[in-house]
Coordinates of N, CA and C and ligand atoms in Angstrom, one line a residue:
M30 N 0.9 -1.2 0.0 CA 0.0 0.0 0.0 C 0.9 1.2 0.0
L31 N 0.6 2.2 -0.9 CA 1.4 3.4 -1.0 C 1.2 4.2 0.3
P32 N 2.3 4.5 1.0 CA 2.1 5.3 2.2 C 1.7 6.7 1.9
V33 N 0.9 7.3 2.8 CA 0.4 8.6 2.5 C 0.8 9.6 3.7
F34 N 1.1 10.8 3.3 CA 1.3 11.9 4.2 C 0.0 12.7 4.2
D35 N -0.8 12.7 5.3 CA -2.1 13.3 5.4 C -1.9 14.8 5.8
A36 N -2.1 15.7 4.9 CA -1.8 17.1 5.1 C -2.9 17.9 5.7
H37 N -4.0 17.3 6.2 CA -5.1 18.1 6.7 C -5.8 17.2 7.8
I38 N -5.3 17.2 9.0 CA -5.9 16.6 10.1 C -6.2 17.6 11.2
H39 N -7.3 17.6 11.8 CA -7.6 18.4 13.0 C -7.9 17.4 14.2
Y40 N -7.5 17.8 15.4 CA -7.9 17.0 16.6 C -8.4 17.9 17.6
S41 N -9.6 18.4 17.3 CA -10.2 19.5 18.1 C -11.0 18.9 19.3
Q42 N -11.3 19.8 20.3 CA -11.8 19.3 21.6 C -12.9 18.2 21.5
P43 N -13.9 18.3 20.7 CA -14.9 17.2 20.7 C -14.3 15.8 20.3
D44 N -13.1 15.8 19.7 CA -12.5 14.5 19.3 C -11.8 13.8 20.4
W45 N -11.4 14.6 21.5 CA -10.5 14.0 22.4 C -11.0 12.8 23.1
E46 N -12.3 12.8 23.5 CA -12.8 11.6 24.2 C -13.3 10.6 23.2
A47 N -13.9 11.1 22.1 CA -14.6 10.2 21.2 C -13.5 9.3 20.4
V48 N -12.4 9.9 20.2 CA -11.3 9.2 19.4 C -10.0 9.5 20.1
P49 N -9.7 8.7 21.1 CA -8.5 8.9 21.9 C -7.2 8.7 21.0
P50 N -6.1 9.2 21.4 CA -4.9 9.2 20.6 C -4.6 7.8 20.1
A51 N -4.7 6.7 20.9 CA -4.4 5.4 20.4 C -5.3 5.0 19.3
R52 N -6.6 5.4 19.3 CA -7.5 5.1 18.3 C -7.1 5.9 17.0
V53 N -6.7 7.1 17.1 CA -6.2 7.9 16.0 C -5.1 7.2 15.3
L54 N -4.2 6.7 16.1 CA -3.0 6.0 15.5 C -3.4 4.7 14.8
A55 N -4.4 4.0 15.4 CA -4.9 2.8 14.7 C -5.6 3.1 13.4
I56 N -6.3 4.2 13.4 CA -7.0 4.6 12.1 C -5.9 5.0 11.1
F57 N -4.9 5.7 11.5 CA -3.8 6.0 10.6 C -3.1 4.7 10.0
D58 N -2.9 3.7 10.9 CA -2.3 2.5 10.5 C -3.2 1.8 9.4
Q59 N -4.5 1.8 9.7 CA -5.4 1.1 8.8 C -5.5 1.9 7.4
A60 N -5.4 3.2 7.5 CA -5.5 4.0 6.3 C -4.2 4.1 5.5
G61 N -3.1 3.6 6.1 CA -1.8 3.8 5.5 C -1.2 5.2 5.6
V62 N -1.7 5.9 6.6 CA -1.2 7.3 6.8 C 0.1 7.2 7.7
R63 N 1.2 7.5 7.0 CA 2.5 7.4 7.7 C 2.8 8.6 8.6
R64 N 2.5 9.8 8.1 CA 2.6 11.0 9.0 C 1.4 11.9 8.7
A65 N 1.2 12.8 9.6 CA 0.0 13.7 9.4 C 0.3 15.1 9.9
L66 N -0.1 16.0 9.2 CA -0.1 17.4 9.6 C -1.3 17.7 10.4
V67 N -1.1 18.1 11.7 CA -2.2 18.3 12.6 C -2.3 19.7 13.2
S68 N -3.5 20.2 13.1 CA -3.8 21.5 13.9 C -5.2 21.3 14.6
S69 N -5.4 22.1 15.6 CA -6.6 21.8 16.4 C -7.1 23.1 17.1
T70 N -8.4 23.0 17.4 CA -9.1 24.1 18.2 C -9.6 23.5 19.5
P71 N -8.9 23.9 20.6 CA -7.7 24.6 20.7 C -6.5 23.8 20.4
D72 N -5.3 24.4 20.5 CA -4.1 23.7 20.1 C -3.7 22.6 21.0
D73 N -4.2 22.5 22.2 CA -3.9 21.4 23.1 C -4.1 20.0 22.4
G74 N -5.1 19.9 21.5 CA -5.4 18.6 20.9 C -4.2 18.2 20.0
T75 N -3.6 19.1 19.4 CA -2.4 18.8 18.6 C -1.2 18.3 19.5
L76 N -1.1 18.9 20.6 CA 0.0 18.5 21.6 C -0.3 17.1 22.1
K77 N -1.6 16.8 22.4 CA -1.9 15.4 22.9 C -1.5 14.4 21.8
L78 N -1.8 14.6 20.6 CA -1.4 13.6 19.5 C 0.1 13.6 19.4
Y79 N 0.7 14.8 19.4 CA 2.2 14.8 19.2 C 2.9 14.0 20.4
E80 N 2.4 14.2 21.6 CA 3.0 13.4 22.7 C 2.8 11.9 22.5
A81 N 1.7 11.5 21.9 CA 1.5 10.1 21.6 C 2.4 9.5 20.5
A82 N 2.7 10.3 19.6 CA 3.5 9.8 18.4 C 4.3 10.9 17.7
P83 N 5.4 11.4 18.4 CA 6.1 12.6 17.9 C 6.7 12.3 16.5
Q84 N 7.0 11.1 16.1 CA 7.5 10.8 14.8 C 6.5 10.9 13.7
R85 N 5.2 10.8 14.1 CA 4.2 10.7 13.0 C 3.4 12.0 12.9
I86 N 3.4 12.8 14.0 CA 2.6 14.0 14.0 C 3.4 15.3 13.7
V87 N 3.0 16.0 12.7 CA 3.7 17.3 12.4 C 2.8 18.4 13.0
P88 N 3.2 19.1 14.0 CA 2.3 20.0 14.7 C 2.2 21.4 13.9
V89 N 1.0 21.8 13.8 CA 0.8 23.1 13.1 C -0.1 23.9 14.1
L90 N 0.2 25.2 14.3 CA -0.4 26.0 15.3 C -1.6 26.8 14.7
R91 N -2.8 26.4 15.2 CA -4.0 27.1 14.7 C -4.4 28.3 15.5
P92 N -4.7 29.4 14.8 CA -5.0 30.7 15.6 C -6.4 30.7 16.2
Y93 N -7.0 29.5 16.5 CA -8.3 29.5 17.1 C -8.2 28.9 18.5
R94 N -8.5 29.7 19.5 CA -8.6 29.1 20.9 C -9.9 28.4 21.1
S95 N -10.9 28.9 20.3 CA -12.2 28.2 20.3 C -12.8 28.6 18.9
R96 N -13.9 28.0 18.6 CA -14.5 28.2 17.2 C -14.9 29.7 17.1
E97 N -15.1 30.4 18.2 CA -15.5 31.8 18.1 C -14.4 32.7 17.5
D98 N -13.1 32.2 17.5 CA -12.0 33.0 17.0 C -12.0 32.9 15.4
M99 N -12.8 32.0 14.8 CA -12.7 31.9 13.4 C -13.0 33.2 12.6
A100 N -13.9 34.0 13.1 CA -14.4 35.2 12.4 C -13.4 36.3 12.5
N101 N -12.8 36.5 13.7 CA -12.0 37.7 13.9 C -10.6 37.5 14.3
W102 N -10.1 36.3 14.2 CA -8.7 36.0 14.6 C -7.7 37.0 14.0
H103 N -7.9 37.4 12.8 CA -7.0 38.2 12.0 C -6.7 39.6 12.6
S104 N -7.6 40.0 13.5 CA -7.5 41.4 14.1 C -7.5 41.4 15.6
D105 N -7.4 40.2 16.2 CA -7.5 40.1 17.7 C -6.1 40.0 18.3
P106 N -5.7 41.1 19.1 CA -4.4 41.0 19.7 C -4.2 39.8 20.7
A107 N -5.3 39.4 21.3 CA -5.2 38.2 22.2 C -4.8 36.9 21.4
V108 N -5.3 36.8 20.2 CA -4.9 35.7 19.3 C -3.4 35.8 19.0
Q109 N -3.0 37.0 18.7 CA -1.5 37.2 18.4 C -0.7 36.7 19.6
T110 N -1.1 37.1 20.8 CA -0.3 36.7 22.0 C -0.3 35.2 22.2
Y111 N -1.5 34.6 21.9 CA -1.6 33.1 22.0 C -0.6 32.5 21.0
L112 N -0.6 33.0 19.8 CA 0.4 32.4 18.8 C 1.8 32.6 19.2
E113 N 2.1 33.8 19.6 CA 3.6 34.1 20.0 C 4.0 33.3 21.2
T114 N 3.1 33.1 22.2 CA 3.5 32.3 23.3 C 3.7 30.9 23.0
R115 N 2.8 30.3 22.2 CA 2.9 28.9 21.8 C 4.1 28.6 20.9
L116 N 4.4 29.6 20.1 CA 5.5 29.3 19.1 C 6.8 29.2 19.9
T117 N 6.9 29.7 21.1 CA 8.2 29.6 21.8 C 8.5 28.2 22.1
R118 N 7.5 27.3 22.0 CA 7.8 25.8 22.2 C 8.7 25.3 21.2
G119 N 8.7 25.9 20.0 CA 9.6 25.5 18.9 C 9.2 24.2 18.3
L120 N 8.0 23.7 18.5 CA 7.5 22.4 17.9 C 6.9 22.6 16.5
Y121 N 6.4 23.7 16.2 CA 5.5 23.8 15.1 C 6.2 24.0 13.8
K122 N 5.6 23.5 12.7 CA 6.1 23.6 11.4 C 5.3 24.6 10.6
G123 N 4.2 25.0 11.1 CA 3.4 25.9 10.3 C 2.4 26.6 11.2
I124 N 1.7 27.6 10.6 CA 0.6 28.3 11.3 C -0.7 28.1 10.5
G125 N -1.8 27.6 11.1 CA -3.0 27.3 10.4 C -3.7 26.1 11.0
E126 N -4.6 25.6 10.4 CA -5.3 26.1 9.2 C -6.2 27.3 9.6
F127 N -6.2 28.3 8.9 CA -7.0 29.5 9.2 C -7.9 29.8 7.9
H128 N -9.0 30.5 8.2 CA -9.9 31.0 7.2 C -9.7 32.5 7.1
L129 N -9.8 33.0 5.9 CA -9.5 34.4 5.7 C -10.2 34.9 4.4
A130 N -10.7 36.1 4.5 CA -11.3 36.7 3.3 C -10.3 37.7 2.7
A131 N -10.4 38.0 1.4 CA -9.5 38.8 0.7 C -9.3 40.2 1.3
T132 N -10.4 40.7 1.9 CA -10.4 42.0 2.5 C -9.5 42.1 3.8
H133 N -9.1 40.9 4.3 CA -8.3 40.9 5.6 C -6.9 40.4 5.4
V134 N -6.4 40.4 4.2 CA -5.0 39.9 3.9 C -4.0 40.8 4.7
E135 N -4.3 42.1 4.9 CA -3.3 42.9 5.5 C -3.7 43.2 7.0
A136 N -4.6 42.4 7.5 CA -5.0 42.6 8.9 C -3.8 42.4 9.8
P137 N -3.7 43.0 11.0 CA -2.5 43.0 11.9 C -2.0 41.6 12.2
V138 N -2.9 40.7 12.6 CA -2.4 39.4 13.0 C -1.9 38.5 11.8
V139 N -2.5 38.8 10.6 CA -2.0 38.1 9.4 C -0.6 38.6 9.1
Q140 N -0.4 39.9 9.2 CA 1.0 40.5 9.0 C 2.0 39.9 10.0
R141 N 1.5 39.8 11.2 CA 2.4 39.2 12.3 C 2.7 37.7 12.0
C142 N 1.7 37.0 11.5 CA 1.9 35.6 11.2 C 2.9 35.4 10.0
A143 N 2.8 36.3 9.1 CA 3.8 36.3 8.0 C 5.2 36.5 8.5
E144 N 5.4 37.5 9.4 CA 6.7 37.8 10.0 C 7.2 36.6 10.8
L145 N 6.3 36.0 11.6 CA 6.7 34.8 12.4 C 7.1 33.6 11.4
A146 N 6.4 33.5 10.3 CA 6.6 32.4 9.4 C 8.0 32.6 8.8
V147 N 8.4 33.8 8.5 CA 9.8 34.0 7.9 C 10.8 33.8 9.0
Q148 N 10.5 34.3 10.2 CA 11.5 34.2 11.3 C 11.7 32.7 11.7
H149 N 10.7 31.9 11.8 CA 10.8 30.6 12.2 C 10.8 29.5 11.1
G150 N 10.8 29.9 9.9 CA 10.8 29.0 8.8 C 9.5 28.2 8.7
L151 N 8.4 28.8 9.0 CA 7.1 28.1 9.0 C 6.3 28.4 7.7
F152 N 5.4 27.5 7.4 CA 4.5 27.8 6.3 C 3.1 28.2 6.9
L153 N 2.3 28.8 6.0 CA 0.9 29.1 6.4 C -0.1 28.2 5.8
H154 N -0.9 27.6 6.5 CA -2.0 26.6 6.0 C -3.3 27.4 5.9
A155 N -3.6 27.8 4.7 CA -4.7 28.8 4.4 C -5.9 28.2 3.7
H156 N -7.0 28.3 4.4 CA -8.3 27.9 3.7 C -8.9 29.2 3.2
V157 N -8.6 29.5 1.9 CA -9.0 30.8 1.3 C -9.4 30.5 -0.1
D158 N -10.1 31.4 -0.8 CA -10.4 31.3 -2.2 C -9.2 31.7 -3.1
D159 N -9.3 31.5 -4.4 CA -8.2 31.8 -5.3 C -7.8 33.3 -5.3
V160 N -8.8 34.2 -5.1 CA -8.4 35.6 -5.1 C -7.6 35.9 -3.8
T161 N -8.0 35.3 -2.7 CA -7.3 35.6 -1.5 C -5.9 35.0 -1.5
V162 N -5.8 33.8 -2.0 CA -4.4 33.1 -2.0 C -3.5 33.9 -2.8
E163 N -4.0 34.5 -3.9 CA -3.1 35.3 -4.8 C -2.7 36.6 -4.1
K164 N -3.6 37.2 -3.3 CA -3.3 38.4 -2.6 C -2.2 38.1 -1.5
L165 N -2.4 36.9 -0.8 CA -1.4 36.5 0.2 C 0.0 36.3 -0.4
L166 N 0.0 35.7 -1.5 CA 1.3 35.4 -2.2 C 1.9 36.7 -2.7
Q167 N 1.1 37.6 -3.1 CA 1.7 38.9 -3.6 C 2.2 39.8 -2.4
R168 N 1.4 39.8 -1.3 CA 1.7 40.6 -0.2 C 2.8 40.1 0.7
Y169 N 3.0 38.7 0.7 CA 4.0 38.1 1.6 C 4.8 37.1 0.7
P170 N 5.6 37.7 -0.2 CA 6.3 36.8 -1.2 C 7.3 35.8 -0.6
Q171 N 7.7 36.1 0.6 CA 8.8 35.2 1.2 C 8.1 34.0 2.0
V172 N 6.8 34.0 2.1 CA 6.2 33.0 2.9 C 5.6 31.8 2.1
R173 N 6.0 30.6 2.5 CA 5.4 29.4 1.8 C 3.9 29.3 2.3
I174 N 3.1 29.0 1.3 CA 1.6 28.8 1.7 C 1.2 27.5 1.2
L175 N 0.6 26.7 2.1 CA -0.1 25.5 1.8 C -1.6 25.8 1.7
W176 N -2.0 25.7 0.5 CA -3.4 26.1 0.1 C -4.4 25.0 0.4
A177 N -5.2 25.1 1.4 CA -6.1 24.1 1.9 C -7.2 23.8 0.8
H178 N -7.5 22.6 0.5 CA -8.5 22.1 -0.4 C -8.4 22.8 -1.8
A179 N -7.2 23.2 -2.2 CA -7.0 23.9 -3.4 C -8.1 25.0 -3.6
G180 N -8.4 25.7 -2.5 CA -9.4 26.7 -2.5 C -10.8 26.2 -2.5
M181 N -11.0 24.9 -2.3 CA -12.3 24.2 -2.3 C -13.0 24.1 -3.6
S182 N -12.9 25.2 -4.4 CA -13.7 25.1 -5.7 C -12.9 25.6 -6.9
A183 N -11.6 26.0 -6.7 CA -10.8 26.5 -7.8 C -10.6 25.3 -8.8
S184 N -10.6 25.7 -10.1 CA -10.5 24.7 -11.2 C -9.0 24.3 -11.3
A185 N -8.8 23.1 -11.9 CA -7.4 22.7 -12.2 C -6.6 23.7 -13.0
A186 N -7.3 24.4 -13.9 CA -6.6 25.4 -14.7 C -6.1 26.6 -13.8
V187 N -7.0 27.1 -13.0 CA -6.6 28.2 -12.1 C -5.5 27.8 -11.1
V188 N -5.6 26.6 -10.6 CA -4.6 26.1 -9.7 C -3.2 26.0 -10.4
G189 N -3.3 25.5 -11.7 CA -2.0 25.4 -12.5 C -1.4 26.8 -12.7
Q190 N -2.3 27.8 -13.0 CA -1.8 29.2 -13.3 C -1.1 29.7 -12.1
L191 N -1.7 29.5 -10.9 CA -1.1 30.1 -9.7 C 0.2 29.4 -9.3
L192 N 0.3 28.0 -9.6 CA 1.5 27.3 -9.3 C 2.6 27.8 -10.2
E193 N 2.3 28.2 -11.4 CA 3.3 28.7 -12.4 C 3.8 30.1 -11.9
R194 N 2.9 30.9 -11.4 CA 3.3 32.3 -11.0 C 4.0 32.4 -9.7
F195 N 3.6 31.5 -8.8 CA 4.1 31.6 -7.4 C 4.8 30.4 -6.9
S196 N 6.1 30.4 -6.8 CA 6.9 29.2 -6.4 C 6.7 28.9 -4.9
P197 N 6.3 29.8 -4.0 CA 6.1 29.4 -2.6 C 4.7 28.7 -2.4
L198 N 4.0 28.5 -3.4 CA 2.7 27.9 -3.3 C 2.7 26.4 -3.3
W199 N 2.1 25.8 -2.3 CA 1.9 24.3 -2.3 C 0.3 24.1 -2.2
V200 N -0.1 23.0 -2.7 CA -1.6 22.8 -2.8 C -2.0 21.5 -2.2
E201 N -3.0 21.5 -1.3 CA -3.4 20.3 -0.6 C -4.9 20.0 -1.1
L202 N -5.2 18.7 -1.3 CA -6.3 18.3 -2.0 C -7.4 17.7 -1.2
S203 N -7.4 17.9 0.1 CA -8.5 17.3 1.0 C -9.9 17.8 0.5
L204 N -10.8 16.9 0.6 CA -12.3 17.1 0.2 C -12.5 17.4 -1.3
R205 N -11.4 17.3 -2.1 CA -11.6 17.5 -3.5 C -11.9 16.2 -4.3
T206 N -13.1 15.7 -4.1 CA -13.5 14.5 -4.8 C -13.6 14.7 -6.3
D207 N -13.7 16.0 -6.7 CA -13.8 16.3 -8.1 C -12.5 16.0 -8.9
V208 N -11.5 15.7 -8.2 CA -10.2 15.3 -8.8 C -10.4 14.0 -9.6
A209 N -11.3 13.2 -9.1 CA -11.5 11.9 -9.7 C -13.0 11.5 -9.6
P210 N -13.9 12.2 -10.4 CA -15.3 11.9 -10.3 C -15.6 10.4 -10.6
G211 N -16.3 9.8 -9.7 CA -16.6 8.3 -9.8 C -15.3 7.5 -9.8
G212 N -14.2 8.1 -9.3 CA -13.0 7.3 -9.2 C -12.0 7.4 -10.3
T213 N -12.5 8.0 -11.4 CA -11.6 8.2 -12.6 C -11.0 9.5 -12.6
L214 N -9.7 9.5 -12.7 CA -8.9 10.8 -12.6 C -9.3 11.7 -13.7
D215 N -9.7 13.0 -13.4 CA -10.1 14.0 -14.3 C -8.9 14.4 -15.2
P216 N -9.1 14.5 -16.5 CA -7.9 14.8 -17.4 C -7.3 16.2 -17.1
A217 N -8.1 17.2 -16.7 CA -7.5 18.5 -16.4 C -6.6 18.5 -15.1
W218 N -7.1 17.7 -14.1 CA -6.3 17.6 -12.9 C -5.0 16.7 -13.2
Q219 N -5.2 15.7 -14.0 CA -4.1 14.8 -14.3 C -3.0 15.7 -15.0
A220 N -3.4 16.6 -15.9 CA -2.4 17.4 -16.6 C -1.6 18.3 -15.6
V221 N -2.3 18.9 -14.6 CA -1.6 19.8 -13.7 C -0.8 19.0 -12.7
F222 N -1.2 17.8 -12.3 CA -0.3 16.9 -11.4 C 1.0 16.5 -12.1
V223 N 0.9 16.2 -13.4 CA 2.1 15.8 -14.1 C 3.0 17.0 -14.4
R224 N 2.4 18.1 -14.5 CA 3.2 19.3 -14.8 C 3.9 19.8 -13.5
Y225 N 3.2 19.7 -12.4 CA 3.7 20.2 -11.1 C 3.7 19.1 -10.0
P226 N 4.4 18.0 -10.3 CA 4.3 16.9 -9.4 C 4.9 17.1 -8.0
D227 N 5.7 18.2 -7.9 CA 6.4 18.5 -6.6 C 5.6 19.5 -5.8
R228 N 4.4 19.8 -6.1 CA 3.7 20.9 -5.4 C 2.4 20.5 -4.8
F229 N 2.0 19.2 -4.9 CA 0.6 18.8 -4.4 C 0.8 17.8 -3.2
L230 N -0.2 17.9 -2.3 CA -0.2 17.0 -1.1 C -1.7 16.5 -1.0
V231 N -1.9 15.4 -0.4 CA -3.3 14.9 -0.2 C -3.6 15.1 1.3
G232 N -4.9 15.0 1.6 CA -5.3 15.1 3.0 C -6.8 14.7 3.2
T233 N -7.2 14.6 4.5 CA -8.5 14.2 4.8 C -9.4 15.4 5.3
D234 N -9.0 16.1 6.2 CA -9.8 17.2 6.9 C -10.8 16.6 7.9
T235 N -10.3 16.3 9.1 CA -11.2 15.8 10.2 C -11.8 17.0 10.9
W236 N -12.6 17.8 10.3 CA -13.1 19.1 10.8 C -14.2 18.9 11.8
V237 N -14.9 17.7 11.7 CA -15.9 17.3 12.8 C -15.5 15.8 13.1
T238 N -16.0 15.4 14.3 CA -15.6 14.1 14.8 C -16.0 13.0 13.9
S239 N -17.2 13.1 13.2 CA -17.7 12.1 12.3 C -16.7 11.8 11.2
R240 N -15.8 12.8 10.8 CA -14.9 12.6 9.7 C -13.8 11.5 10.0
W241 N -13.6 11.2 11.3 CA -12.7 10.2 11.7 C -13.1 8.8 11.1
D242 N -14.4 8.6 10.9 CA -14.9 7.4 10.3 C -14.6 7.3 8.8
Q243 N -14.1 8.4 8.2 CA -13.9 8.4 6.8 C -12.5 8.5 6.3
V244 N -11.6 8.4 7.3 CA -10.1 8.5 7.0 C -9.7 7.3 6.1
V245 N -10.2 6.1 6.5 CA -9.7 4.9 5.7 C -10.3 4.9 4.3
T246 N -11.7 5.2 4.2 CA -12.3 5.1 2.9 C -11.8 6.3 2.0
G247 N -11.6 7.5 2.7 CA -11.0 8.6 1.9 C -9.7 8.3 1.3
M248 N -8.8 7.7 2.1 CA -7.5 7.4 1.6 C -7.5 6.3 0.6
H249 N -8.5 5.4 0.7 CA -8.7 4.4 -0.3 C -9.0 5.0 -1.7
F250 N -9.9 6.0 -1.6 CA -10.3 6.8 -2.8 C -9.1 7.5 -3.4
V251 N -8.3 8.2 -2.5 CA -7.1 8.9 -3.0 C -6.1 8.0 -3.7
R252 N -5.9 6.8 -3.1 CA -5.0 5.8 -3.7 C -5.5 5.4 -5.1
G253 N -6.8 5.3 -5.2 CA -7.4 4.9 -6.5 C -7.0 5.9 -7.6
W254 N -7.1 7.2 -7.4 CA -6.7 8.1 -8.4 C -5.2 8.3 -8.5
L255 N -4.5 8.2 -7.4 CA -3.0 8.2 -7.5 C -2.5 7.1 -8.4
G256 N -3.2 6.0 -8.3 CA -2.7 4.8 -9.1 C -2.9 5.0 -10.6
Q257 N -3.6 6.0 -11.0 CA -3.8 6.3 -12.4 C -2.7 7.3 -12.9
L258 N -1.8 7.7 -12.0 CA -0.7 8.6 -12.4 C 0.6 7.7 -12.5
P259 N 1.6 8.3 -13.2 CA 2.9 7.6 -13.2 C 3.4 7.4 -11.8
R260 N 4.0 6.3 -11.5 CA 4.4 5.9 -10.1 C 5.2 7.0 -9.4
D261 N 6.1 7.7 -10.1 CA 6.9 8.7 -9.4 C 6.1 9.9 -9.1
V262 N 5.1 10.3 -9.9 CA 4.2 11.4 -9.6 C 3.4 11.0 -8.4
A263 N 2.8 9.8 -8.4 CA 2.0 9.4 -7.3 C 2.7 9.4 -6.0
E264 N 4.0 8.9 -6.0 CA 4.7 8.9 -4.8 C 5.0 10.3 -4.2
Q265 N 5.3 11.2 -5.2 CA 5.6 12.6 -4.7 C 4.3 13.2 -4.0
I266 N 3.2 13.0 -4.7 CA 1.9 13.6 -4.1 C 1.5 12.8 -2.9
A267 N 1.7 11.5 -2.8 CA 1.3 10.8 -1.7 C 2.0 11.1 -0.4
Y268 N 3.4 11.2 -0.5 CA 4.1 11.5 0.7 C 5.5 12.2 0.6
R269 N 6.1 12.1 -0.6 CA 7.4 12.8 -0.7 C 7.3 14.3 -0.6
N270 N 6.3 14.9 -1.1 CA 6.2 16.4 -1.0 C 6.0 16.8 0.4
G271 N 5.3 16.0 1.2 CA 5.1 16.3 2.6 C 6.4 16.3 3.3
E272 N 7.2 15.3 3.0 CA 8.5 15.2 3.7 C 9.4 16.4 3.3
R273 N 9.3 16.8 2.0 CA 10.1 17.9 1.5 C 9.6 19.3 2.1
L274 N 8.3 19.5 2.2 CA 7.8 20.7 2.8 C 8.1 20.8 4.3
L275 N 8.1 19.7 5.0 CA 8.1 19.7 6.4 C 9.3 19.1 7.1
G276 N 10.1 18.4 6.3 CA 11.3 17.8 6.8 C 11.0 16.4 7.4
S277 N 12.0 15.6 7.5 CA 11.8 14.2 8.0 C 11.7 14.3 9.5
P278 N 11.2 13.3 10.2 CA 11.1 13.3 11.7 C 12.5 13.3 12.3
Ligands
ZN19 ZN1 -9.7 22.0 8.0

């Protein structure tokens, strides 16, 4: 089974009792997930998983102390303090996953996150649309951005154009079942994967507890379309790009 680096896992408060760390690791084993990029609301969930399996968990610091922070994190000084304090642990490889509208690209906490990313060599995991990701890449050209869900609805052509223009852009494909409708790899996506094989990652997105039941089937679906690509392209997208973006354990 092709090992997978899952670039979009959350382990937020409702998950902690329902899916204890040992169960998470058993799910990863069954799904063939070798390592996972994890962020959580609040961040303590990420630390719980990291303690259970430091070789397998890549901690990413989410700017949400609770779900209420989703709307205004970009301009809340208390969120900035939370991030700065937690980053002193030196564990994290990125900041995110966060949501942001194009109008807030220059908000104070976003600017500070970009500074911290440069200072600590972190990437930003951004759940934003194509207009906003372009603004982020233009405004903060030194910062690597992992684009969650490829913008959720951006077409393969738009994704390809952005990858061509912006070398710090990486794209993660969680929830994008349109990559392979009915299991057959879409020709437009296939073309962009073959053209930029070193810029894509796959992921699940356990944004609610019920998603933990779908990690295994989701990765089965992903392996199905990866298997329709040349082996070296499939291996890069499955896990080699994750190791390159984040470093080996
Ligand atoms: Zn997410």
